[in-house]
Amino acid sequence: MKILLHVQVCTIILKNIKYQGCPNNSLSTVINPVAQDFFVCCICNNLHDSVTELNNHFEIHLVSSDQSAELSLPSSSTTPTITTPRPEITTKRPYTDNINTGSKIKIIKSQKTITFDTTLASKIIPLNTPKISKVDREKLSDIYTFIMQTYDKMTQEELSVIRKHQDDQRKLVSLVDNHSSSFNIIKQALSSCRTHMDLDDYKFPALDHATNSFQQHNFYRTLKHVLIDFTSKCFRTVPIFSNHERTFFADRVIPILSAFENYHQNIHFEWCEKNVKSAQIVSSFTADFQRAGRIFADGLGYSTLIGHMDDERIVIEASSGGYEENQEHTEDDALKLLKTLTSIIVLKAYDLKNARFKTFTKFKVISIQVIKRKLTLSVLYMGDDKKFIFEERRSGTIPVTYNERYNWLQIFEILADFEQLLNEQDEIEDELRQENVDSEISEEETIRAVFQSTDHLHQFSNGSRNNGVSLDNQQ
C-alpha cells in the first residue's frame, strides 16, 4: 500500500536538542532540556505538546497522489523511502501556533505554553476537603463506596446524597431546625457588632425556658463560649503565628470541641497522639496472630454512657496548619481515618453480633478532618450490601479575623449536625444492645449470620481475604 506524504524521517543531534525519528507514525520528538518534551512536524516545523495533537495536525499534510511525491513502504523494511527534499529543521515555535482542544485552549509563545481550561466556570471545586486518590479509590472500590465532594464518579443516588448535604449546609438546616432561638440571637449579635470590641461587650439574652429544652440551652451556652474565645483572639495583631498543624489545631480547633464537650453530657475528648484501641484490636485478628500495629489520632471522642472510657465514637485528624495544605498529608490522613473508622464499626459489630444487621446499618461512626482552616464532618457506616460507605456531610472554615465572623454560622451548623449524629448514635446503640439479648430475633437477621456469608470485610486488615477471624471466635 502506498501512502502519499510530505515527511522527513531522521535522527540528528543539534546542540542539546535531540530529534528522534519515528518511522512508524512519521513523527519526530523534540526533547527540550530546559522546558518540556515537544513533538515537531517535520513538514512545517510546528511544535506540539503531545503525540495526539501532532497526529491531528498531521492530517492537513495528507494529500492526493497527483499533488505529492510518492512514498513507498517496502515489505522487507519498516523504514520508508523518501523522495521529497529534506526541509530545514528548527526549534523555534511559530507565533501563530495556538491550539483549541475542546475543554483546553493552548496559547504557545516561543517555548512556553499557557493552557486555559474552558470548564472552570461550569463547576464548583471544593477547597481544602478530604481527598483520596483515584488509584486508592479503585483499589478499595470492592469494599468501600465514597460519597465525597472531590469525587465525580458517583451514581445518581450517591450524587443526590452529596447535593442534599451541600444544600443543607447552605441553608444551615441542622442549626435552624434544632436551635432556631440560638441561631436568631447569634445572627443578630454578629450583624449588630461591627467590631470585636462590640462583640466583647455584647450582652447575650437568655433563652426562653418555656420554649427551649435543656439540650437547646446547653447548645446555646456552647455557641456563646466559642464566640467569647474568638473575640479574645481577635485582639491579637497576627491571627496565625505558625503553619504547624498542631499549633492551629490546639489554638483554634480544640477550644471549639472542648466547649461542646463541656455542655454535652455523652461525649469526652482526648487530644494529641491518642492510641486508637479499636484499630489495634481489629488488627490483631489475623490468622497468624502477628503483633498488632498501633494507630494514633490527633483527637478521639469516647462515649460516656456505657460505663468505660474506651468506646471510641469519633476520630479527629489535623492534616495541615492554617496557612498551607500538604496534599500528600491530606490523602494519607484520609486513608488513616478510613481505616480507623472501619475498625471502630467492625468492633461494634463483633460486640453486638446477635443484634439485627438491618439495625446495624443505621449506626454511623464520625470523623472530622482539619485541612488548613476548614473542618469537614464525615461518617462511615455499612450498607445493605455490606460495603462500607464513607460520606461527607458538612464543612466550614474557622474564622480567624473579625471580618470573617459570619463563617461561624458554618461552624455552628457543623456542631448542630454533629450533635444530631451523636444523639442518633446513642439511640441506635441502645437499640442494638436490646436486640443483642433478644431471643426472639431469628438467626438469619443477626449481624453474625450476615457477616458469615462472606469474609470480604476483613480485607482492610492487611489486604487478604483469608486473614479475617470468624465471629464465632469472639467471646
Coordinates of N, CA and C in Angstrom, one line a residue, residues 331-466:
E331 N -4.1 13.3 51.9 CA -4.5 12.0 51.4 C -4.2 10.9 52.4
D332 N -3.0 10.9 53.0 CA -2.6 9.9 54.0 C -3.6 9.9 55.2
D333 N -3.9 11.1 55.6 CA -4.8 11.2 56.8 C -6.2 10.7 56.5
A334 N -6.7 10.9 55.2 CA -8.0 10.5 54.8 C -8.0 8.9 54.8
L335 N -7.0 8.3 54.4 CA -6.9 6.8 54.4 C -6.8 6.3 55.8
K336 N -6.0 7.0 56.7 CA -5.9 6.7 58.1 C -7.2 6.8 58.8
L337 N -8.0 7.8 58.5 CA -9.3 8.0 59.1 C -10.2 6.8 58.6
L338 N -10.1 6.5 57.3 CA -11.0 5.4 56.8 C -10.7 4.1 57.5
K339 N -9.4 3.8 57.7 CA -9.1 2.5 58.4 C -9.5 2.5 59.8
T340 N -9.3 3.7 60.5 CA -9.7 3.8 61.9 C -11.2 3.7 62.1
L341 N -12.0 4.4 61.3 CA -13.4 4.3 61.4 C -13.9 2.9 61.1
T342 N -13.3 2.2 60.1 CA -13.6 0.8 59.8 C -13.4 -0.1 61.0
S343 N -12.3 0.1 61.7 CA -12.0 -0.7 62.9 C -13.1 -0.5 64.0
I344 N -13.5 0.8 64.2 CA -14.5 1.1 65.2 C -15.8 0.4 64.9
I345 N -16.3 0.5 63.6 CA -17.6 0.0 63.3 C -17.6 -1.5 63.3
V346 N -16.5 -2.1 62.8 CA -16.4 -3.6 62.8 C -16.3 -4.1 64.3
L347 N -15.6 -3.5 65.1 CA -15.5 -3.9 66.5 C -16.9 -3.8 67.2
K348 N -17.7 -2.8 66.8 CA -19.1 -2.7 67.3 C -19.9 -3.9 66.8
A349 N -19.7 -4.3 65.6 CA -20.4 -5.5 65.1 C -20.0 -6.7 65.9
Y350 N -18.8 -6.9 66.1 CA -18.3 -8.1 66.9 C -18.9 -8.1 68.3
D351 N -19.0 -6.9 68.9 CA -19.5 -6.8 70.3 C -21.0 -7.1 70.3
L352 N -21.8 -6.7 69.3 CA -23.2 -6.8 69.3 C -23.7 -7.7 68.2
K353 N -23.0 -8.8 68.0 CA -23.2 -9.7 66.8 C -24.6 -10.4 66.8
N354 N -25.3 -10.4 67.9 CA -26.6 -11.0 67.9 C -27.8 -10.1 67.6
A355 N -27.4 -8.8 67.4 CA -28.4 -7.8 67.0 C -28.8 -7.9 65.6
R356 N -29.8 -7.2 65.2 CA -30.2 -7.3 63.7 C -29.2 -6.5 62.9
F357 N -28.9 -7.1 61.8 CA -28.0 -6.4 60.8 C -28.6 -5.2 60.2
K358 N -29.9 -5.2 60.0 CA -30.6 -4.1 59.5 C -30.5 -2.9 60.4
T359 N -30.6 -3.1 61.7 CA -30.4 -2.0 62.7 C -29.0 -1.5 62.6
F360 N -28.0 -2.5 62.5 CA -26.6 -2.1 62.5 C -26.2 -1.2 61.3
T361 N -26.9 -1.3 60.2 CA -26.6 -0.4 59.1 C -27.0 1.0 59.3
K362 N -27.7 1.3 60.4 CA -28.0 2.7 60.8 C -27.0 3.3 61.6
F363 N -26.1 2.5 62.2 CA -25.1 3.0 63.1 C -23.9 3.7 62.3
K364 N -23.6 4.9 62.7 CA -22.6 5.7 62.0 C -21.5 6.1 62.9
V365 N -20.2 5.9 62.5 CA -19.1 6.5 63.3 C -18.7 7.8 62.6
I366 N -18.1 8.7 63.3 CA -17.9 10.1 62.9 C -16.4 10.4 62.8
S367 N -16.1 11.3 61.9 CA -14.8 11.8 61.7 C -14.8 13.3 61.4
I368 N -13.8 14.0 61.9 CA -13.6 15.4 61.5 C -12.1 15.5 61.0
Q369 N -12.0 16.0 59.8 CA -10.6 16.2 59.2 C -10.4 17.7 59.1
V370 N -9.3 18.2 59.6 CA -9.0 19.6 59.6 C -7.9 19.8 58.5
I371 N -8.2 20.6 57.5 CA -7.3 20.9 56.4 C -7.2 22.4 56.3
K372 N -6.0 23.0 56.5 CA -5.9 24.4 56.7 C -6.9 24.9 57.8
R373 N -7.8 25.7 57.4 CA -8.8 26.2 58.5 C -10.1 25.6 58.3
K374 N -10.3 24.6 57.5 CA -11.6 24.0 57.2 C -11.8 22.7 58.0
L375 N -12.9 22.6 58.6 CA -13.4 21.4 59.2 C -14.3 20.7 58.3
T376 N -14.1 19.3 58.1 CA -15.1 18.5 57.3 C -15.6 17.4 58.2
L377 N -16.9 17.4 58.4 CA -17.6 16.3 59.2 C -18.0 15.2 58.2
S378 N -17.6 14.0 58.5 CA -17.9 12.8 57.7 C -18.4 11.7 58.6
V379 N -19.0 10.7 58.0 CA -19.4 9.5 58.7 C -19.1 8.2 57.9
L380 N -19.0 7.1 58.6 CA -18.8 5.8 57.9 C -19.8 4.9 58.5
Y381 N -20.5 4.2 57.6 CA -21.5 3.2 58.0 C -21.5 2.0 57.0
M382 N -22.3 1.0 57.3 CA -22.3 -0.2 56.4 C -23.6 -0.2 55.6
G383 N -23.6 -0.4 54.3 CA -24.8 -0.5 53.5 C -25.4 -1.9 53.6
D384 N -26.5 -2.1 53.0 CA -27.2 -3.4 52.9 C -26.4 -4.4 52.2
D385 N -25.5 -4.0 51.3 CA -24.7 -4.9 50.5 C -23.4 -5.2 51.2
K386 N -23.2 -4.7 52.5 CA -22.1 -5.0 53.3 C -20.8 -4.2 52.9
K387 N -21.0 -3.2 52.0 CA -19.9 -2.3 51.6 C -19.9 -1.1 52.6
F388 N -18.7 -0.7 53.0 CA -18.6 0.5 53.9 C -18.9 1.7 53.0
I389 N -19.6 2.6 53.6 CA -20.0 3.9 52.9 C -19.3 5.1 53.7
F390 N -18.4 5.8 53.0 CA -17.8 7.0 53.6 C -18.5 8.2 53.0
E391 N -19.1 9.0 53.8 CA -20.0 10.0 53.3 C -19.7 11.4 54.0
E392 N -19.3 12.4 53.2 CA -19.1 13.7 53.7 C -20.5 14.4 54.0
R393 N -20.6 15.1 55.1 CA -21.9 15.8 55.5 C -21.8 17.3 55.5
R394 N -20.8 17.8 56.2 CA -20.7 19.3 56.4 C -19.3 19.7 56.3
S395 N -19.1 21.0 56.0 CA -17.7 21.6 56.0 C -17.9 23.0 56.3
G396 N -16.9 23.6 56.9 CA -16.9 25.0 57.2 C -15.5 25.5 57.6
T397 N -15.3 26.8 57.3 CA -14.0 27.4 57.6 C -14.0 28.2 58.9
I398 N -13.0 27.9 59.8 CA -12.9 28.6 61.0 C -12.4 30.0 60.8
P399 N -13.1 31.0 61.2 CA -12.7 32.4 61.1 C -11.6 32.7 62.1
V400 N -10.6 33.5 61.6 CA -9.5 34.0 62.5 C -9.4 35.5 62.6
T401 N -10.2 36.2 61.8 CA -10.3 37.7 62.0 C -11.8 38.0 62.1
Y402 N -12.1 39.2 62.6 CA -13.5 39.6 62.8 C -14.2 39.8 61.5
N403 N -13.6 40.2 60.5 CA -14.2 40.3 59.2 C -14.8 39.0 58.7
E404 N -14.3 37.9 59.2 CA -14.7 36.6 58.7 C -15.8 36.0 59.7
R405 N -16.3 36.8 60.6 CA -17.1 36.3 61.7 C -18.4 35.5 61.2
Y406 N -18.9 35.8 60.0 CA -20.1 35.1 59.6 C -19.8 33.7 59.3
N407 N -18.5 33.3 59.1 CA -18.2 31.9 58.9 C -18.6 31.1 60.2
W408 N -18.8 31.7 61.3 CA -19.2 31.0 62.5 C -20.5 30.2 62.3
L409 N -21.3 30.8 61.5 CA -22.6 30.1 61.2 C -22.4 28.7 60.5
Q410 N -21.4 28.7 59.6 CA -21.0 27.4 59.1 C -20.5 26.4 60.1
I411 N -19.6 26.9 61.0 CA -19.1 26.0 62.1 C -20.2 25.6 63.0
F412 N -21.1 26.5 63.3 CA -22.2 26.1 64.2 C -23.2 25.1 63.6
E413 N -23.3 25.2 62.3 CA -24.1 24.2 61.5 C -23.4 22.8 61.7
I414 N -22.1 22.8 61.6 CA -21.3 21.5 61.8 C -21.6 21.0 63.2
L415 N -21.5 21.9 64.2 CA -21.8 21.4 65.6 C -23.2 20.9 65.8
A416 N -24.2 21.6 65.1 CA -25.5 21.1 65.3 C -25.8 19.8 64.6
D417 N -25.1 19.6 63.4 CA -25.2 18.3 62.8 C -24.5 17.2 63.6
F418 N -23.3 17.6 64.1 CA -22.5 16.7 65.0 C -23.4 16.2 66.2
E419 N -24.0 17.2 66.8 CA -24.9 16.9 68.0 C -26.0 15.9 67.6
Q420 N -26.6 16.1 66.4 CA -27.6 15.2 65.9 C -27.1 13.8 65.6
L421 N -25.9 13.7 65.1 CA -25.3 12.4 64.8 C -25.0 11.7 66.1
L422 N -24.5 12.4 67.2 CA -24.3 11.8 68.5 C -25.6 11.2 69.1
N423 N -26.6 12.0 69.0 CA -27.9 11.6 69.5 C -28.4 10.3 68.8
E424 N -28.2 10.3 67.5 CA -28.6 9.1 66.7 C -27.8 7.9 67.1
Q425 N -26.5 8.1 67.3 CA -25.6 7.1 67.7 C -26.1 6.4 69.0
D426 N -26.4 7.3 70.0 CA -26.9 6.8 71.2 C -28.2 6.0 71.1
E427 N -29.1 6.5 70.3 CA -30.4 5.8 70.1 C -30.2 4.4 69.4
I428 N -29.3 4.4 68.3 CA -29.1 3.1 67.6 C -28.4 2.1 68.4
E429 N -27.4 2.6 69.2 CA -26.6 1.7 70.0 C -27.5 1.1 71.1
D430 N -28.4 1.9 71.7 CA -29.3 1.4 72.7 C -30.2 0.3 72.1
E431 N -30.7 0.5 70.8 CA -31.5 -0.4 70.2 C -30.7 -1.7 69.9
L432 N -29.5 -1.6 69.5 CA -28.6 -2.8 69.2 C -28.4 -3.6 70.5
R433 N -28.2 -2.9 71.6 CA -28.0 -3.6 72.8 C -29.2 -4.4 73.3
Q434 N -30.4 -3.8 73.0 CA -31.6 -4.5 73.3 C -31.7 -5.8 72.5
E435 N -31.5 -5.6 71.2 CA -31.6 -6.7 70.2 C -30.6 -7.8 70.5
N436 N -29.4 -7.4 71.0 CA -28.4 -8.4 71.2 C -28.7 -9.5 72.2
V437 N -29.7 -9.2 73.1 CA -30.1 -10.1 74.1 C -31.6 -10.6 73.9
D438 N -32.1 -10.3 72.7 CA -33.5 -10.6 72.4 C -33.5 -12.0 71.7
S439 N -34.0 -13.0 72.4 CA -34.0 -14.4 71.9 C -35.0 -14.6 70.8
E440 N -35.9 -13.6 70.6 CA -37.0 -13.8 69.6 C -36.5 -13.4 68.2
I441 N -35.3 -12.8 68.1 CA -34.8 -12.4 66.8 C -34.2 -13.7 66.1
S442 N -34.6 -13.9 64.8 CA -34.2 -15.0 64.1 C -32.7 -14.9 63.8
E443 N -32.1 -16.1 63.7 CA -30.6 -16.2 63.4 C -30.3 -15.5 62.1
E444 N -31.1 -15.6 61.1 CA -30.9 -15.1 59.7 C -30.8 -13.6 59.8
E445 N -31.4 -12.9 60.7 CA -31.4 -11.5 60.8 C -30.2 -10.9 61.5
T446 N -29.4 -11.7 62.2 CA -28.4 -11.2 63.0 C -27.1 -10.7 62.2
I447 N -26.4 -9.9 62.9 CA -25.1 -9.4 62.3 C -24.2 -10.6 62.0
R448 N -24.2 -11.6 63.0 CA -23.3 -12.8 62.9 C -23.7 -13.5 61.6
A449 N -24.9 -13.8 61.3 CA -25.3 -14.6 60.1 C -25.0 -13.8 58.8
V450 N -25.2 -12.5 58.8 CA -24.9 -11.8 57.5 C -23.4 -11.7 57.3
F451 N -22.6 -11.4 58.4 CA -21.2 -11.4 58.2 C -20.6 -12.7 57.8
Q452 N -21.1 -13.8 58.3 CA -20.5 -15.1 58.0 C -20.8 -15.6 56.5
S453 N -21.7 -14.8 55.8 CA -22.0 -15.2 54.5 C -20.8 -14.9 53.5
T454 N -19.9 -14.1 54.0 CA -18.6 -13.8 53.2 C -17.6 -13.2 54.1
D455 N -16.3 -13.3 53.8 CA -15.3 -12.8 54.7 C -14.6 -11.6 54.1
H456 N -15.3 -10.9 53.1 CA -14.6 -9.8 52.5 C -14.4 -8.6 53.4
L457 N -15.1 -8.5 54.5 CA -15.0 -7.4 55.4 C -13.6 -7.3 56.0
H458 N -12.9 -8.4 56.1 CA -11.6 -8.5 56.8 C -10.4 -8.1 55.8
Q459 N -10.7 -7.7 54.6 CA -9.7 -7.2 53.7 C -8.9 -6.0 54.2
F460 N -9.6 -5.1 54.9 CA -9.0 -3.9 55.4 C -7.8 -4.2 56.3
S461 N -7.8 -5.3 57.0 CA -6.8 -5.6 58.0 C -5.4 -5.7 57.4
N462 N -5.2 -6.5 56.3 CA -3.9 -6.5 55.6 C -4.0 -6.8 54.1
G463 N -5.3 -6.7 53.6 CA -5.4 -6.8 52.1 C -5.7 -8.3 51.7
S464 N -5.8 -9.2 52.6 CA -6.0 -10.6 52.3 C -7.4 -11.0 52.7
R465 N -8.0 -11.9 51.8 CA -9.4 -12.4 52.2 C -9.3 -13.5 53.2
N466 N -8.1 -14.0 53.5 CA -8.0 -15.1 54.4 C -7.5 -14.8 55.8

